[in-house]
Tab-separated table of C-alpha atoms in Angstrom:
chain	number	residue	atom	x	y	z
A	1	MET	CA	-7.896	-21.479	-26.353
A	2	ARG	CA	-5.555	-21.875	-23.393
A	3	ILE	CA	-7.372	-19.064	-21.583
A	4	ASN	CA	-10.701	-20.837	-22.159
A	5	SER	CA	-9.246	-24.061	-20.766
A	6	LEU	CA	-7.931	-22.185	-17.765
A	7	ALA	CA	-11.303	-20.513	-17.162
A	8	PHE	CA	-13.043	-23.881	-17.436
A	9	LEU	CA	-10.667	-25.475	-14.932
A	10	LEU	CA	-11.096	-22.549	-12.583
A	11	ALA	CA	-14.899	-22.613	-12.830
A	12	ALA	CA	-14.963	-26.379	-12.287
A	13	THR	CA	-12.696	-26.063	-9.280
A	14	LEU	CA	-14.678	-23.252	-7.679
A	15	ASN	CA	-17.983	-25.002	-8.367
A	16	ALA	CA	-16.709	-27.868	-6.279
A	17	CYS	CA	-16.495	-25.512	-3.282
A	18	ALA	CA	-19.213	-22.849	-3.774
A	19	THR	CA	-22.990	-22.967	-3.289
A	20	GLN	CA	-24.927	-21.660	-6.292
A	21	VAL	CA	-26.382	-18.225	-5.423
A	22	THR	CA	-29.009	-16.899	-7.825
A	23	PRO	CA	-29.183	-13.133	-8.498
A	24	TRP	CA	-32.342	-12.733	-6.360
A	25	GLU	CA	-30.536	-14.351	-3.420
A	26	ARG	CA	-27.753	-11.746	-3.382
A	27	GLY	CA	-29.415	-9.135	-1.170
A	28	HIS	CA	-26.854	-9.563	1.615
A	29	LEU	CA	-23.935	-9.522	-0.812
A	30	ALA	CA	-25.197	-6.274	-2.375
A	31	LYS	CA	-25.106	-4.318	0.902
A	32	PRO	CA	-22.614	-1.416	0.869
A	33	HIS	CA	-20.600	-2.786	3.806
A	34	MET	CA	-20.192	-6.111	1.945
A	35	SER	CA	-18.240	-4.452	-0.871
A	36	MET	CA	-14.507	-5.158	-0.797
A	37	GLU	CA	-13.748	-1.460	-0.122
A	38	PRO	CA	-16.694	0.247	1.621
A	39	ASN	CA	-14.783	3.487	2.380
A	40	ARG	CA	-12.817	3.995	-0.838
A	41	LEU	CA	-11.021	7.336	-0.278
A	42	GLU	CA	-10.240	6.581	3.343
A	43	ALA	CA	-8.804	3.181	2.347
A	44	SER	CA	-6.798	4.833	-0.394
A	45	ILE	CA	-5.053	7.321	1.909
A	46	ARG	CA	-4.398	4.655	4.543
A	47	LYS	CA	-2.758	2.397	1.927
A	48	HIS	CA	-0.785	5.365	0.554
A	49	ILE	CA	0.601	6.067	4.047
A	50	HIS	CA	1.434	2.408	4.659
A	51	THR	CA	3.276	2.234	1.327
A	52	SER	CA	5.345	5.297	2.199
A	53	LYS	CA	6.225	4.112	5.746
A	54	GLU	CA	6.812	0.414	5.051
A	55	ALA	CA	8.896	-1.466	2.468
A	56	SER	CA	5.991	-3.422	0.984
A	57	SER	CA	3.694	-2.354	-1.806
A	58	GLY	CA	1.283	-3.929	-4.229
A	59	GLY	CA	-1.404	-6.547	-3.994
A	60	TYR	CA	-4.323	-4.196	-3.427
A	61	GLY	CA	-4.811	-3.234	-7.053
A	62	SER	CA	-4.512	0.534	-6.629
A	63	GLY	CA	-3.606	2.407	-9.840
A	64	GLY	CA	-0.258	4.067	-10.433
A	65	GLY	CA	1.108	7.365	-9.240
A	66	GLY	CA	4.412	7.321	-7.404
A	67	CYS	CA	5.567	9.913	-4.939
A	68	GLY	CA	8.790	10.987	-3.272
A	69	CYS	CA	7.206	10.546	0.153
A	70	ASN	CA	9.579	10.996	3.065
B	1	MET	CA	-1.158	-30.706	-18.879
B	2	VAL	CA	0.157	-32.469	-15.813
B	3	ARG	CA	-0.983	-29.581	-13.637
B	4	ALA	CA	-4.401	-29.494	-15.353
B	5	ALA	CA	-4.767	-33.219	-14.713
B	6	ALA	CA	-3.943	-32.633	-11.061
B	7	VAL	CA	-6.758	-30.069	-10.816
B	8	VAL	CA	-9.271	-32.436	-12.429
B	9	ALA	CA	-8.209	-35.263	-10.125
B	10	ALA	CA	-8.647	-33.021	-7.112
B	11	ILE	CA	-12.103	-31.930	-8.284
B	12	LYS	CA	-13.155	-35.542	-8.816
B	13	SER	CA	-12.141	-36.400	-5.308
B	14	ASN	CA	-14.187	-33.384	-4.190
B	15	LYS	CA	-11.443	-32.140	-1.953
B	16	CYS	CA	-12.081	-28.432	-2.066
B	17	ILE	CA	-8.809	-27.254	-0.549
B	18	ASN	CA	-6.721	-29.535	-2.717
B	19	ALA	CA	-8.566	-28.388	-5.829
B	20	LEU	CA	-8.012	-24.717	-4.978
B	21	SER	CA	-4.330	-25.270	-4.302
B	22	ALA	CA	-3.855	-27.137	-7.565
B	23	ALA	CA	-5.722	-24.443	-9.492
B	24	ALA	CA	-3.538	-21.776	-7.924
B	25	LEU	CA	-0.421	-23.649	-9.020
B	26	ALA	CA	-1.800	-23.930	-12.556
B	27	LEU	CA	-2.151	-20.147	-12.907
B	28	PRO	CA	0.488	-18.910	-15.344
B	29	GLY	CA	1.141	-15.372	-14.076
B	30	MET	CA	0.798	-12.828	-11.338
B	31	VAL	CA	-1.824	-9.597	-10.798
B	32	PRO	CA	-4.447	-6.892	-8.619
B	33	LYS	CA	-7.945	-6.505	-7.540
B	34	ALA	CA	-10.916	-8.434	-8.866
B	35	ASN	CA	-14.248	-6.813	-8.106
B	36	ALA	CA	-17.659	-7.723	-9.443
B	37	ALA	CA	-18.168	-5.145	-12.196
B	38	ALA	CA	-21.161	-3.033	-13.122
B	39	PRO	CA	-21.418	0.548	-14.393
B	40	ALA	CA	-22.442	3.185	-11.846
B	41	GLU	CA	-26.177	3.875	-12.042
B	42	THR	CA	-25.839	7.531	-11.056
B	43	ALA	CA	-23.003	10.021	-10.766
B	44	SER	CA	-21.421	10.397	-7.342
B	45	THR	CA	-18.795	12.591	-5.772
B	46	ASP	CA	-16.603	12.192	-2.677
B	47	PHE	CA	-14.436	14.582	-0.663
B	48	LEU	CA	-12.083	13.579	2.130
B	49	TYR	CA	-9.867	15.699	4.347
B	50	SER	CA	-7.105	13.866	6.232
B	51	ARG	CA	-4.821	15.142	8.949
B	52	TYR	CA	-1.651	13.055	9.421
B	53	ARG	CA	0.557	13.794	12.430
B	54	GLU	CA	3.776	11.910	13.099
B	55	CYS	CA	5.093	11.825	16.632
B	56	CYS	CA	8.058	13.714	17.946
B	57	ASN	CA	7.642	16.773	15.722
B	58	ARG	CA	8.313	14.866	12.528
B	59	ILE	CA	6.197	14.936	9.369
B	60	ASP	CA	2.737	16.566	9.263
B	61	VAL	CA	0.507	16.163	6.223
B	62	ASP	CA	-2.849	17.717	5.396
B	63	ALA	CA	-4.383	15.802	2.490
B	64	TYR	CA	-7.382	16.860	0.416
B	65	GLN	CA	-8.980	14.246	-1.854
B	66	ALA	CA	-11.810	14.671	-4.340
B	67	SER	CA	-13.309	11.935	-6.454
B	68	ALA	CA	-16.114	11.690	-8.992
B	69	ILE	CA	-17.678	8.792	-10.845
B	70	VAL	CA	-19.645	9.805	-13.926
B	71	PRO	CA	-21.684	7.267	-15.930
B	72	LEU	CA	-21.650	7.846	-19.700
B	73	GLY	CA	-24.644	6.094	-21.204
B	74	ASP	CA	-25.499	2.521	-20.252
B	75	ARG	CA	-22.127	0.949	-20.879
B	76	SER	CA	-19.353	3.227	-19.716
B	77	GLU	CA	-18.184	5.403	-16.857
B	78	LEU	CA	-15.376	7.811	-16.033
B	79	THR	CA	-13.655	8.073	-12.654
B	80	PHE	CA	-11.619	11.113	-11.540
B	81	ASN	CA	-9.447	11.229	-8.412
B	82	TRP	CA	-7.632	14.337	-7.212
B	83	VAL	CA	-5.224	14.537	-4.246
B	84	THR	CA	-3.392	17.527	-2.778
B	85	ASP	CA	-0.930	16.836	0.035
B	86	VAL	CA	0.553	19.692	2.066
B	87	VAL	CA	3.656	18.338	3.800
B	88	SER	CA	5.809	19.954	6.490
B	89	GLY	CA	8.237	18.875	9.193
B	90	SER	CA	11.413	16.858	9.487
B	91	SER	CA	12.323	13.346	8.475
B	92	PRO	CA	15.133	11.012	9.614
B	93	VAL	CA	18.008	11.205	7.112
B	94	LEU	CA	20.885	9.433	8.856
B	95	ASN	CA	21.866	7.273	11.831
B	96	ILE	CA	25.175	7.843	13.537
B	97	PRO	CA	26.927	6.009	16.376
B	98	GLU	CA	26.243	7.501	19.781
B	99	SER	CA	29.867	8.558	20.275
B	100	ARG	CA	29.683	10.741	17.141
B	101	ALA	CA	26.433	12.403	18.128
B	102	GLU	CA	26.549	16.003	19.196
B	103	VAL	CA	23.310	17.252	20.670
B	104	MET	CA	22.342	20.781	19.724
B	105	SER	CA	19.761	22.322	22.028
B	106	GLY	CA	17.298	25.037	21.183
B	107	ALA	CA	16.290	23.657	17.815
B	108	SER	CA	12.847	24.491	16.524
B	109	GLY	CA	9.975	22.427	17.834
B	110	GLY	CA	11.531	22.154	21.299
B	111	ASN	CA	13.401	18.938	20.487
B	112	ALA	CA	17.135	18.574	20.869
B	113	ARG	CA	18.699	18.242	17.429
B	114	VAL	CA	21.499	15.792	16.812
B	115	THR	CA	24.400	16.596	14.511
B	116	LEU	CA	27.595	14.805	13.569
B	117	SER	CA	30.654	15.429	15.718
B	118	ASN	CA	34.105	15.621	14.103
B	119	ASP	CA	35.574	13.660	16.990
B	120	ARG	CA	36.146	10.285	15.338
B	121	GLU	CA	36.309	7.628	18.013
B	122	SER	CA	35.299	4.000	18.287
B	123	THR	CA	31.825	3.376	16.925
B	124	THR	CA	30.467	0.263	18.524
B	125	GLU	CA	27.475	1.683	20.333
B	126	GLU	CA	23.810	2.486	19.784
B	127	PRO	CA	22.712	4.320	16.643
B	128	VAL	CA	21.200	7.789	17.037
B	129	GLU	CA	18.779	9.203	14.478
B	130	VAL	CA	19.576	12.512	12.779
B	131	LEU	CA	16.607	14.433	11.379
B	132	SER	CA	16.744	16.686	8.333
B	133	SER	CA	18.075	20.046	9.502
B	134	ALA	CA	15.835	22.168	7.289
B	135	THR	CA	12.087	21.889	7.667
B	136	ILE	CA	10.609	20.046	4.698
B	137	ARG	CA	7.830	21.972	2.968
B	138	ASP	CA	6.278	20.333	-0.016
B	139	LEU	CA	3.088	20.329	-2.005
B	140	ARG	CA	1.986	17.275	-3.947
B	141	ASN	CA	-0.809	17.313	-6.518
B	142	ALA	CA	-1.961	14.107	-8.151
B	143	LEU	CA	-4.697	13.321	-10.637
B	144	ASP	CA	-5.834	10.044	-12.081
B	145	ILE	CA	-8.529	9.439	-14.643
B	146	LYS	CA	-9.955	6.073	-15.556
B	147	GLY	CA	-12.473	5.121	-18.231
B	148	ARG	CA	-14.337	1.805	-18.184
B	149	TYR	CA	-16.440	0.221	-20.889
B	150	PHE	CA	-18.798	-2.617	-19.976
B	151	PHE	CA	-19.645	-5.466	-22.315
B	152	ASP	CA	-22.181	-8.095	-21.240
B	153	HIS	CA	-19.875	-10.067	-18.953
B	154	THR	CA	-16.589	-8.218	-19.311
B	155	ASP	CA	-15.362	-4.678	-18.768
B	156	LEU	CA	-12.244	-2.959	-20.016
B	157	ALA	CA	-10.519	-0.075	-18.230
B	158	LEU	CA	-7.930	2.450	-19.371
B	159	GLY	CA	-6.356	4.919	-16.985
B	160	VAL	CA	-3.681	7.586	-16.708
B	161	ALA	CA	-2.203	9.181	-13.587
B	162	VAL	CA	0.131	12.063	-12.887
B	163	SER	CA	1.668	13.217	-9.612
B	164	ASN	CA	3.726	16.378	-9.191
B	165	GLU	CA	5.987	17.576	-6.380
B	166	ARG	CA	8.779	20.142	-6.477
B	167	ASP	CA	11.383	17.368	-6.585
B	168	TYR	CA	9.388	14.398	-7.924
B	169	ARG	CA	7.140	13.834	-10.915
B	170	SER	CA	5.360	10.611	-11.735
B	171	TYR	CA	3.430	9.588	-14.844
B	172	SER	CA	1.633	6.298	-15.273
B	173	ALA	CA	-0.779	4.516	-17.549
B	174	ASN	CA	-2.737	1.359	-16.884
B	175	ILE	CA	-5.010	-1.041	-18.681
B	176	GLY	CA	-7.224	-3.665	-17.118
B	177	ALA	CA	-10.003	-6.115	-17.855
B	178	GLN	CA	-12.347	-8.140	-15.722
B	179	SER	CA	-14.756	-10.825	-16.672
B	180	GLU	CA	-17.617	-12.578	-14.878
B	181	PHE	CA	-18.393	-16.208	-15.488
B	182	ASN	CA	-19.795	-19.239	-13.651
B	183	GLN	CA	-23.266	-17.556	-13.405
B	184	LYS	CA	-21.548	-14.386	-12.156
B	185	MET	CA	-20.242	-16.266	-9.129
B	186	THR	CA	-16.637	-15.784	-10.249
B	187	THR	CA	-14.837	-12.669	-11.497
B	188	LEU	CA	-11.395	-12.738	-13.026
B	189	ALA	CA	-9.363	-9.507	-13.376
B	190	VAL	CA	-6.070	-8.682	-15.061
B	191	ASN	CA	-4.193	-5.377	-14.945
B	192	LEU	CA	-1.024	-3.926	-16.372
B	193	ALA	CA	0.502	-0.563	-15.398
B	194	TYR	CA	3.615	1.345	-16.430
B	195	THR	CA	5.015	4.180	-14.312
B	196	SER	CA	7.817	6.597	-15.119
B	197	ASP	CA	9.154	8.873	-12.364
B	198	GLU	CA	11.541	11.864	-12.543
B	199	ILE	CA	13.520	12.697	-9.418
B	200	GLU	CA	15.299	16.019	-8.963
B	201	PRO	CA	16.275	16.541	-5.314
B	202	ILE	CA	16.402	20.161	-4.222
B	203	ASP	CA	19.824	20.054	-2.538
B	204	ARG	CA	21.715	17.814	-4.993
B	205	SER	CA	22.675	18.413	-8.587
B	206	ILE	CA	21.338	15.125	-9.919
B	207	GLN	CA	18.440	14.276	-12.175
B	208	GLU	CA	17.306	10.660	-12.090
B	209	ASN	CA	14.572	8.407	-13.424
B	210	LYS	CA	12.706	5.425	-12.087
B	211	ARG	CA	10.510	3.021	-14.042
B	212	SER	CA	8.048	0.400	-12.841
B	213	VAL	CA	5.847	-2.203	-14.439
B	214	ASN	CA	2.998	-3.698	-12.395
B	215	THR	CA	1.083	-6.753	-13.506
B	216	SER	CA	-1.676	-8.395	-11.577
B	217	LEU	CA	-4.217	-11.181	-11.707
B	218	GLY	CA	-7.134	-11.454	-9.310
B	219	ILE	CA	-10.108	-13.683	-8.747
B	220	THR	CA	-13.246	-12.954	-6.723
B	221	GLN	CA	-15.525	-15.809	-5.758
B	222	ILE	CA	-18.991	-15.772	-4.189
B	223	TRP	CA	-19.152	-18.778	-1.855
B	224	ASP	CA	-22.740	-18.553	-0.642
B	225	LYS	CA	-25.462	-15.983	0.146
B	226	ALA	CA	-23.325	-14.373	2.838
B	227	SER	CA	-19.663	-14.670	1.914
B	228	LEU	CA	-17.173	-13.936	-0.812
B	229	SER	CA	-13.418	-13.728	-1.142
B	230	THR	CA	-10.740	-12.333	-3.398
B	231	VAL	CA	-7.219	-13.503	-4.103
B	232	ASN	CA	-4.830	-11.168	-5.939
B	233	PHE	CA	-1.293	-11.709	-7.128
B	234	GLU	CA	0.793	-8.721	-8.100
B	235	TYR	CA	4.286	-8.565	-9.537
B	236	ILE	CA	6.166	-5.253	-9.681
B	237	TYR	CA	9.430	-4.721	-11.535
B	238	SER	CA	11.226	-1.447	-10.773
B	239	SER	CA	14.443	-0.212	-12.303
B	240	ASP	CA	16.981	2.651	-12.426
B	241	PHE	CA	17.177	5.104	-9.503
B	242	LEU	CA	15.534	3.284	-6.567
B	243	SER	CA	17.452	5.078	-3.788
B	244	ASN	CA	15.960	7.848	-1.692
B	245	PRO	CA	17.971	10.946	-2.750
B	246	TYR	CA	17.801	12.492	0.752
B	247	LYS	CA	18.805	9.479	2.828
B	248	LYS	CA	22.405	9.142	3.996
B	249	VAL	CA	24.540	6.391	5.476
B	250	PHE	CA	27.360	6.432	7.998
B	251	VAL	CA	30.256	4.121	7.075
B	252	GLU	CA	32.940	3.843	9.722
B	253	ASP	CA	36.373	4.803	8.420
B	254	GLY	CA	34.852	5.668	5.050
B	255	GLY	CA	36.591	9.050	5.116
B	256	ASN	CA	35.426	11.330	2.317
B	257	GLN	CA	35.656	8.800	-0.488
B	258	LEU	CA	34.185	5.361	-0.856
B	259	ALA	CA	33.878	3.532	-4.157
B	260	GLY	CA	30.443	3.962	-5.711
B	261	LEU	CA	29.090	6.352	-3.080
B	262	GLU	CA	28.594	10.110	-3.334
B	263	SER	CA	30.080	12.029	-0.435
B	264	THR	CA	27.891	14.421	1.550
B	265	GLY	CA	30.882	16.539	2.584
B	266	ASP	CA	30.911	15.146	6.152
B	267	ALA	CA	33.565	12.554	6.965
B	268	ASP	CA	32.181	8.991	6.926
B	269	VAL	CA	28.762	10.141	5.665
B	270	PHE	CA	27.520	9.351	2.127
B	271	PHE	CA	24.295	9.314	0.181
B	272	GLU	CA	22.657	5.896	0.278
B	273	GLU	CA	22.924	3.512	-2.671
B	274	ARG	CA	20.341	0.830	-3.418
B	275	PRO	CA	20.382	-1.747	-6.233
B	276	ASP	CA	18.943	-0.420	-9.503
B	277	ARG	CA	16.614	-3.406	-9.959
B	278	ARG	CA	13.827	-4.648	-7.711
B	279	HIS	CA	11.348	-7.487	-8.160
B	280	GLN	CA	8.365	-7.455	-5.776
B	281	TYR	CA	5.691	-10.117	-5.350
B	282	ALA	CA	2.504	-9.621	-3.360
B	283	LEU	CA	-0.287	-12.074	-2.636
B	284	VAL	CA	-3.429	-10.698	-0.993
B	285	ALA	CA	-6.352	-12.775	0.247
B	286	ASP	CA	-9.557	-11.016	1.395
B	287	TYR	CA	-12.575	-12.660	2.962
B	288	VAL	CA	-15.894	-10.869	3.612
B	289	ARG	CA	-18.752	-12.439	5.580
B	290	TYR	CA	-22.213	-11.116	6.412
B	291	PHE	CA	-23.847	-11.862	9.778
B	292	PRO	CA	-27.641	-11.511	9.347
B	293	GLU	CA	-28.355	-11.577	13.088
B	294	TRP	CA	-26.453	-8.265	13.480
B	295	ASP	CA	-26.751	-7.003	9.886
B	296	ALA	CA	-22.938	-6.671	10.144
B	297	ALA	CA	-19.996	-7.554	7.912
B	298	LEU	CA	-16.584	-8.934	8.859
B	299	HIS	CA	-13.644	-8.182	6.557
B	300	LEU	CA	-10.422	-10.203	6.933
B	301	ASP	CA	-7.310	-9.498	4.815
B	302	TYR	CA	-3.887	-11.051	4.660
B	303	ARG	CA	-0.951	-10.033	2.461
B	304	PHE	CA	2.354	-11.765	1.910
B	305	HIS	CA	5.031	-9.684	0.208
B	306	ALA	CA	8.544	-10.653	-0.856
B	307	ASP	CA	11.172	-8.904	-2.945
B	308	SER	CA	14.617	-9.340	-4.450
B	309	TRP	CA	16.151	-7.184	-1.686
B	310	ASP	CA	15.457	-10.023	0.743
B	311	ILE	CA	12.517	-8.312	2.433
B	312	LYS	CA	9.552	-10.464	3.379
B	313	SER	CA	6.473	-9.096	5.088
B	314	HIS	CA	3.131	-10.189	6.481
B	315	THR	CA	0.098	-7.923	6.867
B	316	PHE	CA	-3.097	-8.880	8.730
B	317	GLU	CA	-6.165	-6.654	8.796
B	318	ALA	CA	-9.627	-7.115	10.252
B	319	SER	CA	-12.614	-4.773	10.361
B	320	TRP	CA	-16.172	-5.101	11.630
B	321	HIS	CA	-18.820	-3.001	9.829
B	322	GLN	CA	-21.765	-2.557	12.176
B	323	PRO	CA	-24.883	-0.684	10.969
B	324	MET	CA	-26.874	1.010	13.739
B	325	ALA	CA	-30.163	2.864	13.930
B	326	ALA	CA	-30.987	5.883	11.737
B	327	GLY	CA	-28.310	5.264	9.098
B	328	TRP	CA	-25.297	5.253	11.424
B	329	MET	CA	-22.461	2.785	10.836
B	330	LEU	CA	-19.557	2.032	13.186
B	331	THR	CA	-16.436	0.336	11.826
B	332	PRO	CA	-13.620	-0.637	14.201
B	333	ARG	CA	-10.492	-2.126	12.617
B	334	VAL	CA	-7.051	-3.438	13.544
B	335	ARG	CA	-3.926	-4.073	11.484
B	336	TYR	CA	-0.664	-5.834	12.152
B	337	TYR	CA	2.408	-5.579	9.903
B	338	SER	CA	5.830	-7.192	10.169
B	339	GLN	CA	8.874	-7.134	7.878
B	340	ASN	CA	12.479	-8.251	8.044
B	341	GLN	CA	15.280	-5.973	6.902
B	342	ALA	CA	16.718	-5.565	3.402
B	343	ASP	CA	20.027	-7.379	2.985
B	344	PHE	CA	21.918	-4.074	2.521
B	345	TYR	CA	20.298	-2.284	5.479
B	346	ARG	CA	22.214	-1.482	8.667
B	347	PRO	CA	21.528	1.274	11.220
B	348	PHE	CA	25.099	2.329	10.347
B	349	PHE	CA	27.992	0.472	8.738
B	350	ARG	CA	31.135	-0.629	10.543
B	351	ALA	CA	32.930	-1.466	7.274
B	352	PRO	CA	32.447	-0.991	3.533
B	353	ARG	CA	30.290	-3.629	1.824
B	354	SER	CA	31.601	-5.685	-1.065
B	355	ASP	CA	28.420	-5.229	-3.159
B	356	GLY	CA	28.505	-1.434	-2.775
B	357	PHE	CA	24.872	-1.160	-1.584
B	358	TYR	CA	24.052	0.751	1.590
B	359	SER	CA	20.879	2.048	3.203
B	360	SER	CA	19.990	3.108	6.734
B	361	ASP	CA	16.420	4.100	5.827
B	362	TYR	CA	14.215	2.870	8.709
B	363	ARG	CA	11.657	1.695	6.139
B	364	LEU	CA	14.077	-1.023	5.051
B	365	SER	CA	14.806	-2.140	8.638
B	366	GLY	CA	13.237	-5.081	10.456
B	367	PHE	CA	10.211	-3.935	12.446
B	368	GLY	CA	6.554	-4.476	13.209
B	369	ALA	CA	3.627	-2.075	13.319
B	370	ILE	CA	0.283	-2.247	15.060
B	371	SER	CA	-2.550	0.117	14.239
B	372	ALA	CA	-6.162	0.421	15.265
B	373	GLY	CA	-8.908	2.737	14.133
B	374	LEU	CA	-12.570	3.569	14.126
B	375	THR	CA	-14.819	4.978	11.392
B	376	LEU	CA	-18.228	6.474	12.108
B	377	SER	CA	-20.534	7.271	9.219
B	378	LYS	CA	-24.110	8.486	8.801
B	379	GLN	CA	-26.307	8.070	5.746
B	380	PHE	CA	-28.908	10.776	5.056
B	381	PHE	CA	-31.733	9.562	2.801
B	382	ASP	CA	-30.121	7.648	-0.066
B	383	LYS	CA	-28.063	10.561	-1.319
B	384	LEU	CA	-25.719	11.918	1.294
B	385	ARG	CA	-23.181	10.217	3.526
B	386	ILE	CA	-20.740	11.760	5.974
B	387	GLU	CA	-17.942	9.996	7.816
B	388	VAL	CA	-15.186	10.646	10.314
B	389	SER	CA	-12.381	8.295	11.250
B	390	PHE	CA	-9.406	8.047	13.555
B	391	GLU	CA	-6.387	5.747	13.394
B	392	TYR	CA	-3.345	5.350	15.617
B	393	TYR	CA	-0.258	3.559	14.267
B	394	GLN	CA	2.795	2.439	16.201
B	395	HIS	CA	6.049	1.289	14.564
B	396	LYS	CA	8.355	-0.668	16.885
B	397	ALA	CA	11.355	-2.907	16.279
B	398	GLU	CA	10.099	-5.229	19.019
B	399	PHE	CA	6.751	-5.784	17.228
B	400	LYS	CA	8.528	-7.693	14.456
B	401	LEU	CA	7.450	-11.340	14.070
B	402	GLY	CA	10.000	-13.523	15.788
B	403	GLY	CA	11.187	-10.759	18.084
B	404	ASP	CA	13.395	-7.735	18.054
B	405	THR	CA	16.430	-7.584	15.773
B	406	GLN	CA	17.658	-4.144	16.676
B	407	SER	CA	17.257	-1.396	19.230
B	408	ASP	CA	14.309	0.950	19.474
B	409	PHE	CA	16.087	4.033	18.090
B	410	ALA	CA	13.809	4.278	15.017
B	411	ASP	CA	10.465	3.638	16.750
B	412	PHE	CA	7.726	6.172	16.025
B	413	SER	CA	3.975	6.551	15.851
B	414	TYR	CA	1.416	8.587	13.953
B	415	SER	CA	-2.244	9.491	14.126
B	416	LEU	CA	-4.601	9.960	11.201
B	417	VAL	CA	-7.929	11.785	11.405
B	418	THR	CA	-10.230	11.981	8.386
B	419	ALA	CA	-13.549	13.644	7.624
B	420	GLY	CA	-15.446	12.963	4.411
B	421	ILE	CA	-18.652	13.560	2.554
B	422	ARG	CA	-20.214	11.627	-0.334
B	423	TYR	CA	-23.121	12.664	-2.498
B	424	GLU	CA	-24.964	10.571	-5.081
B	425	PHE	CA	-26.902	12.455	-7.726
């Protein structure tokens, strides 16, 4: 029930800011370079390197799998 | 209820930014990546070779990645990812004061090698990095498998991952769900992961464990025909052995014994000791916009990260995806990163600390990093795609936001070259 209320509030809030886009108007959004991660493996190794050379991790939603990277 | 009322009030006044801020405050938890979900229509496979070279004869890595997405019927799919890393080279293990540095010439790789002198004098000068004396050679194999089942507006995912090195094993499991609503303009995603690591360093007789729980909540919103954005919150709780078993610290006048620290055998040098609990919070905001006049896409990302070790960081990334004639695509990108140091980090220590935590690992220091890269890809028919990319990364203390906090002794750079192929069946 609380989740439904939250979803309703969220939808109402976002509706106040977004323009309705019907499915047949989403040609631009469906282009490969409009996906959040167009080059998946390349992005994954770059993020893996950044995580092993910097103190920050998380936020990008990558799965698990730790390493003892030096 | 008060917060919900605030959101409604903001909506009524039609103040978009206020409404978004109030909604964000009303969210009860933290999480990862929300992506509009649909099962893959056909199977596809990807291979990527990456060549990582760190400056100054440090670490070299050759990485081989393979990935496959296999649809199973109309409502489910399986994803496999395999990685093999071949690692060699040397890594910084310790910083010592200049007066205690003894330079050994003729070391492999042509670089002078620094070792610790037994002449114990005043230690008020610049730190000098000491690299691992033996060349590191390691092989890492990792596999993760994820299954997703798609309902009408929601999909559920279950995944497992394993990573194996000679001195480090990692096992993890994750579960996630994402749901579309608001005429598929909005996607909400939640994820939960548990990771258990076993650490058994090759030159120490210890056997340790590390555990982590990741939880995340993300929302993707389509704004109009040409733009969308994602906001993700992630919270990570890690516990037990969070130190790096190979990293050492120099503590002036520590002698061979210091409470809570394991001696390395060299006077004043001990294995590092980090707290056994860490809370990390990350907030990522991505924005993607299409420019019809150039058929191009702009991607902008920002991440704020904070943790209970007093580290805060900011990451900015931008990339421009420009299609060209005959299926070619050129993607230049830039990234800027800045962090402040952990509260128990020092290049070396002039006195014992009261909390007993010590690290001189450059990754916990205050620094900034700038990187830039270029990806070139070519699509053949609708089936085959090849790509090559190059990236150059520079880590410098002086790049840190707000200026330099320490000397440049730990500055380094690396280059990354990748070549990949993707085939859709």
